[in-house]
Structures are given as C-alpha cells and as structure tokens.
Coordinates of C-alpha atoms and ligand atoms in Angstrom, one line a residue:
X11 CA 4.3 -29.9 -24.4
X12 CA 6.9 -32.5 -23.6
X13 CA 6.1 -36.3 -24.6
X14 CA 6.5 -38.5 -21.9
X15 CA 5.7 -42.2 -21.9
X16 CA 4.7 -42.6 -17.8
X17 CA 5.3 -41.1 -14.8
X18 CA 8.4 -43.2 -15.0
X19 CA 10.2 -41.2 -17.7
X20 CA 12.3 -38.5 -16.0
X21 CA 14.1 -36.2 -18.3
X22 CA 17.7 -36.3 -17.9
X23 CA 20.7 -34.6 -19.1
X24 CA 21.6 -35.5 -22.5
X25 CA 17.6 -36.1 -23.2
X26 CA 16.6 -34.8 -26.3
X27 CA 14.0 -33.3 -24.7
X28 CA 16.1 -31.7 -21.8
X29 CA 16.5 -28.2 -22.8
X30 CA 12.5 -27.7 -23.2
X31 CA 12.0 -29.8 -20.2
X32 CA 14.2 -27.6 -18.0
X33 CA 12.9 -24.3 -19.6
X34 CA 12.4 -21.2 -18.3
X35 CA 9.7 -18.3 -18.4
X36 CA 13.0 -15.9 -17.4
X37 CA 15.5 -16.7 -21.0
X38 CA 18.0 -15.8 -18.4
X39 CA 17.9 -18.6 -16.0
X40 CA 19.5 -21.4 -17.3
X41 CA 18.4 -24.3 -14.7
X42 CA 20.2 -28.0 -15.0
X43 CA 18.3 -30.1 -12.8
X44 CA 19.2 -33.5 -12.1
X45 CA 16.2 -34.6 -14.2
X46 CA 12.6 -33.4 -14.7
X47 CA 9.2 -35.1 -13.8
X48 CA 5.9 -34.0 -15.8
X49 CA 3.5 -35.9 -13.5
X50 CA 0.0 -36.2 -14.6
X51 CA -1.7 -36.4 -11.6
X52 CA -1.5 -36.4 -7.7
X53 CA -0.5 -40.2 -7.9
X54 CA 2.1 -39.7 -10.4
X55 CA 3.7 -36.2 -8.1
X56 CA 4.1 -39.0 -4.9
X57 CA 5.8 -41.5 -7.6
X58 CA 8.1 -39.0 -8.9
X59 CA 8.9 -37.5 -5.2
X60 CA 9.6 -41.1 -4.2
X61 CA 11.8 -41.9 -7.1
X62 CA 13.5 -38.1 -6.1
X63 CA 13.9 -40.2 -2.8
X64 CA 15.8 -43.5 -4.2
X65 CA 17.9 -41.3 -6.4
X66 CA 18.8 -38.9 -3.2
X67 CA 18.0 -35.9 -4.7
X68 CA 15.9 -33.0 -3.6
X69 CA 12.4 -31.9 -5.1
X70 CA 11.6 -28.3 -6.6
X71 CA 8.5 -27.8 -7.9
X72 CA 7.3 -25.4 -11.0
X73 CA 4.5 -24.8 -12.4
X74 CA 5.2 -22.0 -15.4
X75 CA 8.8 -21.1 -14.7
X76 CA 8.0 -17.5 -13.8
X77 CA 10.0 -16.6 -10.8
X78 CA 12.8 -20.3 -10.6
X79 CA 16.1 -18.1 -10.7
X80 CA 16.7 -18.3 -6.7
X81 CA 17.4 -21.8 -7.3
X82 CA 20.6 -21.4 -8.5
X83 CA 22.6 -24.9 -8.7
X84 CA 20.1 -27.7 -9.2
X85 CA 22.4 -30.7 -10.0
X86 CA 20.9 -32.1 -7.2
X87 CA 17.4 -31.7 -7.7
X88 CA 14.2 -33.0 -8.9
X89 CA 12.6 -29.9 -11.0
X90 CA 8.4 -31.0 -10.7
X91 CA 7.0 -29.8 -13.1
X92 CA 3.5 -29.8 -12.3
X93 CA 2.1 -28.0 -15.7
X94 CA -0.3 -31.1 -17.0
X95 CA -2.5 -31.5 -13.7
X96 CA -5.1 -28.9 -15.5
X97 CA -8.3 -29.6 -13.5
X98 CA -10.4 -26.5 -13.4
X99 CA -13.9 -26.8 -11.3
X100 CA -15.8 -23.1 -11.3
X101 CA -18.8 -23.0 -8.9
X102 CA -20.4 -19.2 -9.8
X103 CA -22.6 -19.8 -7.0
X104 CA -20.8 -20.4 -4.2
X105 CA -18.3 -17.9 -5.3
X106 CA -15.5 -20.6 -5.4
X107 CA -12.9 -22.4 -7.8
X108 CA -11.1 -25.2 -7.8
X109 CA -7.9 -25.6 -9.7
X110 CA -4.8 -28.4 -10.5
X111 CA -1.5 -26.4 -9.5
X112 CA -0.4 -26.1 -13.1
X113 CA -3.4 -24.0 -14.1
X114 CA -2.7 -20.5 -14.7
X115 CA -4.5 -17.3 -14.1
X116 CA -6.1 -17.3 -18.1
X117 CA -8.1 -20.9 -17.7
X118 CA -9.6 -19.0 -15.0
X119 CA -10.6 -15.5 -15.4
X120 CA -12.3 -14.9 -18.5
X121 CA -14.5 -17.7 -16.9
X122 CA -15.0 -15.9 -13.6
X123 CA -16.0 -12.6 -15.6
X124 CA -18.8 -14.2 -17.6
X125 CA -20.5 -14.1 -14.2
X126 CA -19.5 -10.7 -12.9
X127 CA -16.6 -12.5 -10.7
X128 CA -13.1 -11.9 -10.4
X129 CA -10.4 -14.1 -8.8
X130 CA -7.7 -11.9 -6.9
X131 CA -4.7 -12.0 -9.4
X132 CA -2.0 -10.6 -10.1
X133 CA -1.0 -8.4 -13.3
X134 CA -0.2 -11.2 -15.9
X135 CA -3.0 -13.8 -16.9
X136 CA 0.1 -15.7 -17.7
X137 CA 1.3 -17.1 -13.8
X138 CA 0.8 -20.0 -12.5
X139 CA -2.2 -19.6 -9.4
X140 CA -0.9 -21.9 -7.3
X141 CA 2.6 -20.4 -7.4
X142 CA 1.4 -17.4 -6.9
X143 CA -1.0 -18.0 -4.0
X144 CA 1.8 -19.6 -2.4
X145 CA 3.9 -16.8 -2.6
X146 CA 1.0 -14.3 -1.3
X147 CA -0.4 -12.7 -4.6
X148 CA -0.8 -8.5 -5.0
X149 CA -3.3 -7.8 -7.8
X150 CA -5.5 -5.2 -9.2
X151 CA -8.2 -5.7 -6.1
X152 CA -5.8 -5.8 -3.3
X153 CA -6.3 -2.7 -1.4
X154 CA -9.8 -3.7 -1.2
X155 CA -9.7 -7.9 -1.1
X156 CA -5.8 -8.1 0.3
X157 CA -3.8 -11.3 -1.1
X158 CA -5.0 -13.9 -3.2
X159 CA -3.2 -16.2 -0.7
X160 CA -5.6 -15.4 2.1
X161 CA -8.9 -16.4 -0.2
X162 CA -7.3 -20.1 -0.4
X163 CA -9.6 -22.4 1.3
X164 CA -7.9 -25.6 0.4
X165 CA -4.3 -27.3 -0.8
X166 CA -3.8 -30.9 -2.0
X167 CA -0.3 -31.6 -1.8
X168 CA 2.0 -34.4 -1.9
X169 CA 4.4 -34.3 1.2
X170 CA 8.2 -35.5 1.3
X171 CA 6.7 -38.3 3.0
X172 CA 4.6 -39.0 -0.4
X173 CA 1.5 -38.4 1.5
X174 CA -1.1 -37.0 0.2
X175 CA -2.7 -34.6 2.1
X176 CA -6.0 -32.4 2.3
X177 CA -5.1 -29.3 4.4
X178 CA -7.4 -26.5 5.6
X179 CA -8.5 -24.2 8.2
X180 CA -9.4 -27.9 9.7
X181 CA -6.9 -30.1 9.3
X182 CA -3.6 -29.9 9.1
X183 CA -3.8 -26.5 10.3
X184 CA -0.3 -25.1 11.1
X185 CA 0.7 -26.3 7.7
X186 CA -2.4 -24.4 6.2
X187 CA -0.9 -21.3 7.4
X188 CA 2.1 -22.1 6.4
X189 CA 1.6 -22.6 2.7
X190 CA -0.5 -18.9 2.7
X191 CA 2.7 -17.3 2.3
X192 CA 5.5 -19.8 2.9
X193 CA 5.8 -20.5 -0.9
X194 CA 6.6 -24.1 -2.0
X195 CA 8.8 -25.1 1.2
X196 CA 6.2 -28.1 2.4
X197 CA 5.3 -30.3 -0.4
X198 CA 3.8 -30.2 -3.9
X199 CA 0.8 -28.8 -4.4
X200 CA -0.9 -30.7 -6.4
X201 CA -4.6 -28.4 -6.2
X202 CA -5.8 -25.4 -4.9
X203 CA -9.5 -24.1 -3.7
X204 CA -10.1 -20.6 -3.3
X205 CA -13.0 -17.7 -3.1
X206 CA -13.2 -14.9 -5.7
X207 CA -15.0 -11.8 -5.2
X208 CA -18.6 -10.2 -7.0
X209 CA -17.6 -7.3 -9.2
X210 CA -20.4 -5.5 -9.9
X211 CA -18.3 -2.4 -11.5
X212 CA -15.2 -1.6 -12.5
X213 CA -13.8 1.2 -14.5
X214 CA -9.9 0.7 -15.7
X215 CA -8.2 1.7 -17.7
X216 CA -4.6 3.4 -18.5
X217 CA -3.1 7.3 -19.0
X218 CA -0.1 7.5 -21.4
X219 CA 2.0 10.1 -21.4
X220 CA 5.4 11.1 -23.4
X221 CA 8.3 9.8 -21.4
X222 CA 10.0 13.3 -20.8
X223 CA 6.8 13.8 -18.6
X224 CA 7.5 11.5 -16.2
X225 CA 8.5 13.3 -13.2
X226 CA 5.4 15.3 -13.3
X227 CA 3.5 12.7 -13.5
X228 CA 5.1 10.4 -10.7
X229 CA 5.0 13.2 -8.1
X230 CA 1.4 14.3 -9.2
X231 CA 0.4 10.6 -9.0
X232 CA 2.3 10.1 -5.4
X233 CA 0.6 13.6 -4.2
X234 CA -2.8 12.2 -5.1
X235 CA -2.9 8.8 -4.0
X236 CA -3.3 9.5 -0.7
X237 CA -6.9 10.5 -1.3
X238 CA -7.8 7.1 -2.9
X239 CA -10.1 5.2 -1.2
X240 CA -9.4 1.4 -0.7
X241 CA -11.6 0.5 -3.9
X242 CA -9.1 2.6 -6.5
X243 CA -5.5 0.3 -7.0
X244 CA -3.2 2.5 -9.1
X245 CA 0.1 1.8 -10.2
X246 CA 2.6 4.3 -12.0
X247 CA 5.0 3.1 -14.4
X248 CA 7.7 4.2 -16.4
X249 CA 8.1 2.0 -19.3
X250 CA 9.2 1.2 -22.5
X251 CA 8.2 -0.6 -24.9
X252 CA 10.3 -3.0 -27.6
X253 CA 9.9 -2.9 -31.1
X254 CA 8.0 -6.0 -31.2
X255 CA 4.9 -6.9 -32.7
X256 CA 3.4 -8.8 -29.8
X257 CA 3.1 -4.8 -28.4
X258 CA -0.1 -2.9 -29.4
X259 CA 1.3 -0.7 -32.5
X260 CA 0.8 2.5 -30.9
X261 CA 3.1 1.7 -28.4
X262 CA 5.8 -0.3 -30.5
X263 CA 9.1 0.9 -29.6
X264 CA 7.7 4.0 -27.8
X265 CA 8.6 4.8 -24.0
X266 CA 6.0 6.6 -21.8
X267 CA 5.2 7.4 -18.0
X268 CA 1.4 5.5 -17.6
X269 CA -0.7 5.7 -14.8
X270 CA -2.7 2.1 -14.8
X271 CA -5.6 1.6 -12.2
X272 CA -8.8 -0.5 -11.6
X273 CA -11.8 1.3 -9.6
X274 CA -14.1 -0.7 -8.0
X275 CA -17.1 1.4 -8.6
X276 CA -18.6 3.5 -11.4
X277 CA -17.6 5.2 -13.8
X278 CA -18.3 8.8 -12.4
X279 CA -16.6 8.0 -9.0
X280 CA -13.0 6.6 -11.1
X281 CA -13.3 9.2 -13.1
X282 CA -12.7 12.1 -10.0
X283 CA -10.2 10.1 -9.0
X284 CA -8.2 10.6 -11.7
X285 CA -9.0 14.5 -12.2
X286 CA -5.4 15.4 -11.4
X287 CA -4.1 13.2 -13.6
X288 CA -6.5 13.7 -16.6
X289 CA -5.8 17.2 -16.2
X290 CA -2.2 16.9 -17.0
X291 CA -3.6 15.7 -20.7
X292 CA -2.7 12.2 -21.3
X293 CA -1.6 11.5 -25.1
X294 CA -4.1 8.1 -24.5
X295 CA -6.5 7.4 -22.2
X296 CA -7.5 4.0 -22.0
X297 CA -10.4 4.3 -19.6
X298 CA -13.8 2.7 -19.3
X299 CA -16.5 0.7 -17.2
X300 CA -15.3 -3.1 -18.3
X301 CA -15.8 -6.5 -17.3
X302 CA -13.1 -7.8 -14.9
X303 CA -11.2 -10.2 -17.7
X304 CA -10.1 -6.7 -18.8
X305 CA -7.6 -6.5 -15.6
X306 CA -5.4 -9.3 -17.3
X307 CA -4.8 -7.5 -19.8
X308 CA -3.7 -4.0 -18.2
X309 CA -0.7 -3.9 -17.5
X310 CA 0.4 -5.1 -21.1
X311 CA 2.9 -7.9 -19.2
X312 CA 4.9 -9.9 -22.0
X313 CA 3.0 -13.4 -22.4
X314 CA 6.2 -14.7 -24.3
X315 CA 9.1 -15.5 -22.5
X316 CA 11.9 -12.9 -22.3
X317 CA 15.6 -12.9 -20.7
X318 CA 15.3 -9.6 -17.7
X319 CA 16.9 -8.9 -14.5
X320 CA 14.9 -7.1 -12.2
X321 CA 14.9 -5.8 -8.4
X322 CA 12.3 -5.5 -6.1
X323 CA 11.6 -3.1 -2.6
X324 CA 8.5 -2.4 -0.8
X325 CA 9.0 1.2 0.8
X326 CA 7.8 1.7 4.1
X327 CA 7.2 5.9 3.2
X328 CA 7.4 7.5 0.1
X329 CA 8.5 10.9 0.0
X330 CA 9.0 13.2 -3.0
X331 CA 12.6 12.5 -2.8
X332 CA 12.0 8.8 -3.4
X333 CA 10.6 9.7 -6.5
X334 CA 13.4 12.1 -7.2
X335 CA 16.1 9.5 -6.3
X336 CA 14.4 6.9 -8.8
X337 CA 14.0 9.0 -11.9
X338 CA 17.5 10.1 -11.2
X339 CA 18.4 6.4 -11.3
X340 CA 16.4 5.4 -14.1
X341 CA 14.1 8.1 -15.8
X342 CA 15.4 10.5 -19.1
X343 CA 18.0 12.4 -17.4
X344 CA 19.7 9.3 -16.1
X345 CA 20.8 8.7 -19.6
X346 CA 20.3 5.5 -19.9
X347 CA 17.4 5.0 -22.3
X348 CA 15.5 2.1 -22.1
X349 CA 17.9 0.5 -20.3
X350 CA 15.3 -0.5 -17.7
X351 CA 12.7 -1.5 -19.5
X352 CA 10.1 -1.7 -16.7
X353 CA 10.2 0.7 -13.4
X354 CA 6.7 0.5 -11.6
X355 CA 5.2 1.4 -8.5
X356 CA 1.7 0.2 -6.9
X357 CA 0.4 1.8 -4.3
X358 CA -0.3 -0.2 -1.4
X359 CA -2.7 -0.2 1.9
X360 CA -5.6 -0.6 2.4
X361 CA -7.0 -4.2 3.0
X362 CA -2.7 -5.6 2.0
X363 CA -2.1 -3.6 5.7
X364 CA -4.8 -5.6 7.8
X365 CA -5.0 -9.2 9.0
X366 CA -8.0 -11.2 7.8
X367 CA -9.2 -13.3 10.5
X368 CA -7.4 -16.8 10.0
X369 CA -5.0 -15.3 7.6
X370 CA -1.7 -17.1 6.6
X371 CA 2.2 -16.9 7.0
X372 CA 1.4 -13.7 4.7
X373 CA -1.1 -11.9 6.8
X374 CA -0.3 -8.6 5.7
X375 CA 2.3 -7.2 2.8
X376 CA 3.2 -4.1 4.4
X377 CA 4.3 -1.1 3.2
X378 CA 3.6 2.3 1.6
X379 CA 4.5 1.7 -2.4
X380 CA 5.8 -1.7 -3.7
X381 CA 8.3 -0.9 -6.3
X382 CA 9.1 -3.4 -8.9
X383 CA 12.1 -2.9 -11.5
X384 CA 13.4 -4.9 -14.8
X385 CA 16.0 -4.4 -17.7
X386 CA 15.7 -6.7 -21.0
X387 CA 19.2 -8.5 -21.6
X388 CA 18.7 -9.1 -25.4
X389 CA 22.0 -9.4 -25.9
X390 CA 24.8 -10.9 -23.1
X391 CA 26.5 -7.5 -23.4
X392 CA 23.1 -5.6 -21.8
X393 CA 23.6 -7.2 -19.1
X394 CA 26.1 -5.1 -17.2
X395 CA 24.3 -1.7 -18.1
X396 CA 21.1 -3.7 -17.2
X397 CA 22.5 -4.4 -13.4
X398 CA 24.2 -1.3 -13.1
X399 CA 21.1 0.7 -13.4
X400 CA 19.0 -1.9 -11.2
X401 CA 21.9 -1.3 -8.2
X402 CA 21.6 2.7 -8.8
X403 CA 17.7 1.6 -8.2
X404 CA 18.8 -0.1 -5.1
X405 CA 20.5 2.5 -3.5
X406 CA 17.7 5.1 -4.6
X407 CA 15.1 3.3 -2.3
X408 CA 17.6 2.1 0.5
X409 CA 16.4 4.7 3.1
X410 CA 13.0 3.8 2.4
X411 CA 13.0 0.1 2.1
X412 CA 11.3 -2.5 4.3
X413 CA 10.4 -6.1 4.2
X414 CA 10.9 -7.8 0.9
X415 CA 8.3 -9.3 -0.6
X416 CA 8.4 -13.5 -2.2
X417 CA 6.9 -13.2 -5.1
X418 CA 8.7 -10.4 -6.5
X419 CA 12.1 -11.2 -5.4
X420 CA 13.6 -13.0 -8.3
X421 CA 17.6 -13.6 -7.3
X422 CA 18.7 -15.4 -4.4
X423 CA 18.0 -13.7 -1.0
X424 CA 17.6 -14.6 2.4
X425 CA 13.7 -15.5 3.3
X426 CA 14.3 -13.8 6.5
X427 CA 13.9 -10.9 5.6
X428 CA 10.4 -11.3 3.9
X429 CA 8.7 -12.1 7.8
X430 CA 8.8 -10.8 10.9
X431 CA 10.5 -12.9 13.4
X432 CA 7.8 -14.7 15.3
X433 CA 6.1 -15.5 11.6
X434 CA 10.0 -16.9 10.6
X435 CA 10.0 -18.9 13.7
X436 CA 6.7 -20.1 12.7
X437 CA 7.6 -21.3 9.5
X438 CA 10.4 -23.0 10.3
X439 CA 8.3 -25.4 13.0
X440 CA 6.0 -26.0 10.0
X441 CA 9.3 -27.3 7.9
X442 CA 10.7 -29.4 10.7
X443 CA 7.2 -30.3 11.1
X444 CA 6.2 -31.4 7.4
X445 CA 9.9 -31.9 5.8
X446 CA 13.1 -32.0 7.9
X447 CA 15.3 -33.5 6.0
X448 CA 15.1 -30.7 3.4
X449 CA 13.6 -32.7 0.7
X450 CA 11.6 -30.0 -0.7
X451 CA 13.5 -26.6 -2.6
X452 CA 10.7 -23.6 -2.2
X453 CA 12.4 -20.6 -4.7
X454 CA 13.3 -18.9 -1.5
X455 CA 14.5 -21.3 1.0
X456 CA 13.0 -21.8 4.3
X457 CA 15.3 -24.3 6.7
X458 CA 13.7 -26.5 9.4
X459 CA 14.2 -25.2 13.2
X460 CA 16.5 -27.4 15.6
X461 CA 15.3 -29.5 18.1
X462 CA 11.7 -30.3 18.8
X463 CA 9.9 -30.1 15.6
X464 CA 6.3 -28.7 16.1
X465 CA 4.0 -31.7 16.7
X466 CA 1.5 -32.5 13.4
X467 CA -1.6 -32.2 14.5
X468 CA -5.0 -32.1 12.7
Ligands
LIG15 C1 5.1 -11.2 -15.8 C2 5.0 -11.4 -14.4 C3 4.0 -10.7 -13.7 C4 3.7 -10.9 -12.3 N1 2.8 -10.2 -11.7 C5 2.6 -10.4 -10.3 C6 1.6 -9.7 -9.6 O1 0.9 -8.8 -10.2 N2 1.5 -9.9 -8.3 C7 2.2 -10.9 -7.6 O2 2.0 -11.1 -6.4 N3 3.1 -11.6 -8.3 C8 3.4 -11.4 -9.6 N4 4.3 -12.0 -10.3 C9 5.2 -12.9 -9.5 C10 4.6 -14.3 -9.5 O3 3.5 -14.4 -8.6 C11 5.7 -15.3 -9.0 O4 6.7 -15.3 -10.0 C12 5.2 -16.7 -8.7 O5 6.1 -17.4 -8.0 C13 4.9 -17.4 -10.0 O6 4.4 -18.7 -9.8 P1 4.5 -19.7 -11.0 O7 3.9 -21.0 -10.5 O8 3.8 -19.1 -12.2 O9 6.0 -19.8 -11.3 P2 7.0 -21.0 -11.1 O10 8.4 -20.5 -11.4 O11 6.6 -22.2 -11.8 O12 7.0 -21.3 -9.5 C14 7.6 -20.3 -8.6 C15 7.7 -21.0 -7.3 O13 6.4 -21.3 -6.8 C16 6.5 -22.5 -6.0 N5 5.5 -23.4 -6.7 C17 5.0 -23.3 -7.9 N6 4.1 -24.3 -8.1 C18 4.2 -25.1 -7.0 C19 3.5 -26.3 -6.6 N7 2.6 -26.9 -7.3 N8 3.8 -26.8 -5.3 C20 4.6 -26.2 -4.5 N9 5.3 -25.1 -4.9 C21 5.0 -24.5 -6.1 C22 7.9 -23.0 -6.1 O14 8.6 -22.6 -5.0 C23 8.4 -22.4 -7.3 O15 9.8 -22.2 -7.3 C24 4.6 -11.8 -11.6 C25 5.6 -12.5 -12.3 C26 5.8 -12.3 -13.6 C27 6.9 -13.0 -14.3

C-alpha cells in the first residue's frame, strides 16, 4: 500500500512512489497519469476531483487496475485510485451488502457463504465490485440471476461537480440507470449497495481433459448445452497452464480442454447434466455439492498480476463451424502451443437475455456464447505471436459476432458498439446531464450529446 501523508499528496512523476502508484493489474499497461490520488474517504475523492479541477486535468477512476488499458494516454489525467475506501456492511437478513468502491469480490463472498448467500460475481475473487457492477458483471449464476449490475440498489458517488450524491431507483434516477451499465462515465463511485441471492445448493465443479481432446469435447459441450436449464452456467475452456507454483501442481505446466460449471440444485440433477460429458472420461473431475465461496475459486484466474493481451466477442449463434474456426485458430493443430494461454466460452441465456423490471443501461447481455481470449507476453518478443493468434481468433468469430460486451473489452474500442442505439442515446443525455465538460474518463469512453442536456431531476 502506498504512504500518503493527506488527501493533499498526489503522486506525481518523478515520485518515488510513482511506478507503484500508477500500477497495473495488466503488467502490460504501462499508464503515466498526470498524478495519482489515494483518497480515503468520500470527502477526500471530492478534494482530489476539485484539485483535478484547478490543475485542468481530467479524472479516471480505478479501483484494482483490472481492465485500465483503453485509457491509453493519461498525461492529462487524474488516475483515482479509490482502493482504501474498504467499508464493508453485510446484512444476512435482508439479503443485502454494502460496500466502499475499492472493495473487491474476496472481502465479500466467503462472508456471504457462511450464510448460504452468494453475491452475483464474476470468475475472479480478485476484481474490484464496483468496477465491475459498473460495467454489468457475468458470473457463475447469471443465466439464472442475470448481471450483478441489475442487483445494485444504491451508488454514492462524487460528481465532476464534487457533489456528493445518493442515487437510486428514487433519486437521481436517469443517472441510476446510467451507472447499471455505463461504467465509470458519471462520477466516482465512492459506495455501492446491492442484493445477493439464497443458495441453498450448488454442485461445481470442473472436467479435465488432455488437450488433444479438445475438439471433442467443445463440440460435445456446444451439442449439449442447449438442454441446460437456466440453473446450470457452464463454460468450456481451452487452457494452459504456466509452470508456476501459484497453479495447483497437477496442472503445472500442463494444457487441457475443461468444462467448468456451477448447478444451482443437487447433486443428482448436475450430475445428468453432465452425463455426456462424464461419459467422454475426464482425466479429473472436480465435482461436488459445495458452499458458494467455492465459485471464486473455479475458474483457477491468476490472483497475481500478469502482462496478457486478450480479445473478446459475444456470438449471436454458435454453430459447429464456430467451434471448428476457433480450434483451427488456436487449438493443437493451429501449432501454436500455448501461445494463447486462455480461450474460453460461457454459455449465455437465460435470465442475461431478459429485462428485469427497472433494469439499467445493461438490461440484457445478449447473445448465444460469450467468448473470451488471452495470450501471456512474458517476454516483449511474445507479443507478436500473442496478437497474431488473437486476430486469427477475430476473424474465426467474425460471422458470428454481435454486440461487444464492457467489461471484457480490454483495448481501446468504440462504446457504441456495446448498446443499442436508443440505450447510446440514453447514455449520452445522462453524460451531458451529470458531466459535460468531459471531466470524468470511464475505460470505454462515453461523450456527452449536443444541445439540450437531459434535465437532472430527482
Ligand atoms: C482475471 C479477471 C477475471 C474477470 N472475470 C470477469 C467475469 O467473470 N465477469 C465479468 O463480467 N467481468 C470479469 N472481468 C472483467 C472485470 O469485470 C472488469 O475488468 C472490471 O472493469 C474490473 O473492475 P475493477 O474495478 O476491478 O478494475 P479497474 O481497472 O480498477 O476499473 C476498471 C474501470 O471501472 C471503472 N471504475 C472502477 N472503479 C470505479 C469507481 N469507484 N468509480 C467509477 N468508475 C470506476 C473505471 O471506468 C475503470 O477504468 C474479469 C477481469 C479479470 C482481469
């Protein structure tokens, strides 16, 4: 943890402390912002916004670093970090919590679990919540619960006006929505209320299999999925593993095709489910009724940071040739080894394809299978086999590929194409609204619509 004396002491360039202020969870990105603020509390984010303010330069928030390379050039910019406002409030009862926005997913879960609860996150313990509320959220329970986004109740944030504001389904409304989806665009969050779900049980688990079986097992997977009912959320991966000893010894350096997935339900029920797959014979099987802590820990993300690329699509359909066109990319016969360390696809549906009543910007993730793609770059020179394979990945899913989604899109791109257009045009009213003279730098960049910004109204 950075020292810093006040609210006062901005971390500049030249700093001692600069290149651990400005740090990354991606080893990759190599932000230089025009200082860094570590506010303590809300007070102390409005402080540092105004200072951003005398100073002229714009305000980015982070909580954890894990998705800041869209930024690109930030010599002009405030980086917030907002990683020492910590609160954490758990009511069991009323089913709720109540976070600071630099509180990740691990303060929280294995606290929810002792009391049969789960929050809805995502697969790394490791992300910030607020983050990746903002940003929609697509976890284990999602085909049953939908987005973590949409069980937010409640921001605190700071605005570029140094407000600080409550906003809910009550007040502040439009931004409300906004925020459910919008990512950080409007303000810093400074706190975040949200519902989390009764669990009564869940078997998960993983199926390993030897890496040169991976094309049965993707198109067996894809064939069966389409007889899961909302409760089951499998993904199907093709990974491997470094030579590392934060990974669990049996998989050390070893690359395999796994079929991950959390049932909500019993044993018995999961278990038919994954007959087709079983009966290919796993080499491990992972498997079990387990609390719901056990979901942070099952998709085996790295905790540490680590310098990727990656690539993102949802597909709208897909077809055996989708599969085909990926393992051709990426699988054995590509040839390229472990060059992508990570290719994995989560089936979608379900609860992601409906709108919850007074659901957010991010209403819905649409989309058949949301594929999700990264290549280690150790070394500088991995780092054009690393991106040639993720373009060959690209063009494999092209014919199928529909909306992007935020939180998964980790280069520049156009936030346009993450909405539909009324929900754009939305969104930008909400900016114009809130923030029109750009103060605030969201990872993916929403601008303010011209002329008449939207009213603020309670
Ligand atoms: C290992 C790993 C696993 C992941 N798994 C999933 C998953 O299963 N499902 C899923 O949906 N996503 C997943 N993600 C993506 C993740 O949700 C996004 O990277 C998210 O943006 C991370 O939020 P953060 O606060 O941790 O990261 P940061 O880099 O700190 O923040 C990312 C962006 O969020 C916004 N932001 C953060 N804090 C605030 C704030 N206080 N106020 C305003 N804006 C703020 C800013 O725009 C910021 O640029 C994963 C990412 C990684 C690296």
């Amino acid at each position: 943890m950075i020292t810093t004396n006040s609210h006062t002491d901005l971390v500049r360039p030249g700093d001692p402390r600069y290149d651990e202020a400005r740090s990354s969870f991606n080893l990759l990105v190599d932000q230089r912002p025009a200082a860094v603020a570590f506010p303590a509390d809300a007070n102390e984010v409005a402080i540092a916004v105004a200072q951003a303010h005398r100073e002229e330069l714009r305000v980015a928030p982070q909580a954890t670093g894990h998705n800041q390379a869209p930024l690109g050039d930030m010599s002009d910019t405030l980086l917030l970090n907002v990683s020492r406002l910590q609160e954490v409030r758990v009511d069991p009862a009323a089913r709720s919590v109540r976070v600071g926005a630099g509180v990740k997913w691990d303060r929280v879960a294995p606290r929810l679990s002792a009391h049969g609860l789960a929050g809805l996150h995502g697969s790394s313990p490791d992300v910030g919540i607020a983050g990746y509320s903002l940003g929609g959220g697509m976890g284990w329970l999602a085909r049953k619960h939908g987005l973590q986004t949409n069980a937010v109740t409640a921001f605190e944030l700071v605005t570029a006006d140094g407000e600080q504001l409550r906003v809910d389904a009550e007040h502040e409304s439009e931004l409300f929505w906004a925020l459910r989806g919008g990512g950080g665009n409007f303000g810093v969050v400074t706190a975040i209320e949200f519902g989390v779900v009764e669990v009564d049980e869940l078997y998960a688990g993983a199926l390993f299999f030897p890496i040169e079986r991976v094309a049965e097992v993707l198109h067996t997977w894809n064939d069966a999925r389409g007889s899961f009912p909302e409760e089951f959320m499998s993904w199907a991966s093709l990974l491997h593993f470094p030579p590392i000893p934060d990974v669990p010894a049996f998989a050390r350096g070893r690359s395999y095709a796994v079929v991950m997935a959390a049932h909500l339900g019993t044993a018995a029920e999961g278990a038919a489910l994954l007959e087709p797959l079983r009966a290919l014979g796993a080499e491990r099987d992972t498997f079990a009724s387990v609390p719901p802590v056990v979901l942070g820990d099952l998709a085996m993300d790295p905790l540490d940071p680590v310098p990727f690329e990656s690539t993102t699509a949802m597909l709208d359909t897909a077809p055996a040739a989708a599969i085909d066109a990926l393992l051709a990319a990426a699988g054995p016969a590509s040839g390229r080894g472990p060059t992508v360390s990570l290719l994995q696809l989560r089936q979608m549906g379900g609860a992601l394809a409906r709108e919850a009543p007074g659901a957010g910007a991010r209403a819905t993730l649409p989309g058949d299978l949301c594929m999700f793609a990264l290549g280690a770059v150790i070394e500088p020179s991995m780092g054009e086999p690393v991106n040639a394979a993720l373009a060959d990945i690209d063009a494999a899913v092209a014919p199928y590929r529909g909306r992007e989604y935020l939180n998964f899109v980790e280069r520049p791109a156009q936030a346009r194409g993450f909405f539909d257009e009324a929900t754009w045009a939305r969104l930008r009213a909400v900016k114009a609204a809130y923030d029109p003279d750009d103060r605030f730098r969201g990872n993916h960049h929403i601008p303010a619509s011209e002329g008449a910004a939207l009213r603020r109204a309670a």
